[in-house]
Each structure stands twice: as C-alpha cells, then as structure tokens.
C-alpha cells in the first residue's frame, strides 16, 4: 500500500530510542524527512545521522527539553528551517512512581509540563506551519494508563489522561485547517528501558530478566507478550498518512488485549 508520505516532513519528540526511534525509522522508510528531538545531544545526533544515511532522507537533530518553553521553541524553529512540518508526533514522556499522599507539587508540575504543555506549545508553534502547507497530522502518544491506571504511577495516569483529552479538544479546533489530530494508547511495548528495569529488578535474584518480563506480560496482556516498538510505530505511520483520512479526534489502542473494558 502506497501511503503517499514521500517528501513530507515530520517532527518527532523523544526520538533517540524506543518508540520514538521506531516511529522515526518507520516514517523514514516511507521517504519522510525528519526533525528529531531529545535532550541528550549525542544520542539524537547519532540516530539522525544513521537514519538519514540508511533511508536517504534528511534528518535534523535538535537537543531540547520539551518540558520547557525554550526546548519547544528550538524544535519549532528547526521545523521552520525545513520549510515547516506536515506531521507532529508528540512522543516524549516517561513513567512515574509515587503515591498521591507523598508526591510533592513540583513532581505533578514536571509531568504536566512534559506530557501536556509540550504538546500544547508544539501545537501552537507547528499547526500554523501545517496550515500554510495545506494541512497536517498531529499524533499524541499517551498510554493505556490514560484510561486504565496502574496503581504505582498516579501522576503518569493523570497527565496521560489529560494529554488524551487535549488531543480530542485540539482535533475539534484544527480540523477546519485540514489538520487531523489523534491519540494512540499503547500497552506494554518492549523498549530498552523495560529491559534495563527488568535486569535491575532481577540482579539480586538470579538475573532472569526475561522471566520477569514474561510475568509482566502474563499478568497484564491477553496476548501474553510485549509488543515491539515497530508494531506500535506501524500504527503511527498509518495514522500519519492520507490513508487514515477519516481518522479524526480518536484514540487508538495498541495494547495486545490489555484493555479490560470495551
Ligand atoms: P524511552 O524512555 O525509551 O524513550 C524516551 C525518549 O524521550 C528518549 O528519546 C528520551 O531522550 C526522550 N525524552 C524524555 N524526556 C524528554 C524531554 N523532557 N524532552 C525531550 N525528550 C525527552 O520511552 P518509550 O519509548 O518507552 O516511551 C515513549 C512514549 O511512549 C512515552 O510518552 C511513554 O509514556 C509512552 N508509552 C510507552 C509504553 C511502553 O511500554 N514503553 C507504553 C505506553 C506508552 P532523552 O532522555 O535524551 O531526552
């Protein structure tokens, strides 16, 4: 299926590893030019250079913290330098670990800035570029935790839920400019971070990290396995394309059967 993405320009946050990197590769394989952002300069620059070489696209690296105004401004400027973006993937984010009773205000604020304000600020800066180019696509990588919370990360659950609602609200506002906004809620996706955590948690009890990950999958996902970043990236690539032209203001679950409601 030709997705018609060749020659488009995509901004992807959190693109140096894991899901964001897989989305970058998936779009590059379709001929999309990239603006890739993450905080760590070395890793994002190395991945941008590798992807540009491998797929024959242009890939700019921006070392920026999306939880700050300066960071989002740098990303918006990098997209403008390319003549504007057609696709924005708000992917940067991370899990949390706390109780409501113990977490300080500052932690709530940090996650609000990372999961919600980054998307707000990038939409404000990049949607006008899309409008000028005749339309575009904005996708939010929230989480199944936006609707089915995990007990140990209330701040993650709440801020991802807010991101999901932001996505819906933004879609209504921007469809008049031919900008389609959608949200993706993933379940368990096997990123290097999950492997690192599993290795840490099993280090003192024999090191069976694969067994630990299998037990997590058994407990949570009907499919009894993690998804790969590529399996999730495929959905982002499809939603980025004109083939998804009637997908507007929705949230798509990609969770191996983890969601327990209809
Ligand atoms: P990783 O931790 O593997 O990668 C996170 C990426 O985001 C890195 O490139 C990191 O680079 C970047 N990043 C983190 N914080 C910032 C910041 N403040 N500013 C700019 N870049 C940042 O994450 P995953 O690939 O696992 O997750 C990606 C998204 O998917 C997240 O939003 C997560 O909540 C969501 N998700 C993940 C699931 C999973 O099972 N893995 C399931 C459901 C949702 P650097 O550190 O250099 O900034």
mmCIF file of C-alpha atoms in Angstrom, residues 144 183-189 227-228 231-236 239 251-258:
data_model
loop_
_atom_site.group_PDB
_atom_site.id
_atom_site.type_symbol
_atom_site.label_atom_id
_atom_site.label_comp_id
_atom_site.label_asym_id
_atom_site.label_seq_id
_atom_site.Cartn_x
_atom_site.Cartn_y
_atom_site.Cartn_z
ATOM 1 C CA UNK A 144 -3.371 2.757 28.155
ATOM 2 C CA UNK A 183 -4.111 9.867 20.055
ATOM 3 C CA UNK A 184 -2.563 6.408 20.448
ATOM 4 C CA UNK A 185 -2.747 4.462 23.719
ATOM 5 C CA UNK A 186 -0.169 1.694 23.854
ATOM 6 C CA UNK A 187 0.035 -1.192 26.290
ATOM 7 C CA UNK A 188 3.304 -2.988 27.041
ATOM 8 C CA UNK A 189 5.939 -2.094 24.456
ATOM 9 C CA UNK A 227 4.569 -5.527 21.608
ATOM 10 C CA UNK A 228 7.623 -4.362 19.701
ATOM 11 C CA UNK A 231 4.415 -2.914 15.849
ATOM 12 C CA UNK A 232 3.359 0.330 17.504
ATOM 13 C CA UNK A 233 5.236 2.501 15.001
ATOM 14 C CA UNK A 234 3.276 0.885 12.146
ATOM 15 C CA UNK A 235 0.084 2.387 13.580
ATOM 16 C CA UNK A 236 1.659 5.837 13.906
ATOM 17 C CA UNK A 239 -2.278 7.433 11.045
ATOM 18 C CA UNK A 251 -7.810 7.401 20.448
ATOM 19 C CA UNK A 252 -6.498 4.108 19.101
ATOM 20 C CA UNK A 253 -5.461 1.342 21.494
ATOM 21 C CA UNK A 254 -2.479 -0.811 20.577
ATOM 22 C CA UNK A 255 -2.198 -2.986 23.656
ATOM 23 C CA UNK A 256 -2.177 -6.716 22.902
ATOM 24 C CA UNK A 257 -5.503 -7.107 24.688
ATOM 25 C CA UNK A 258 -4.510 -5.284 27.881
#
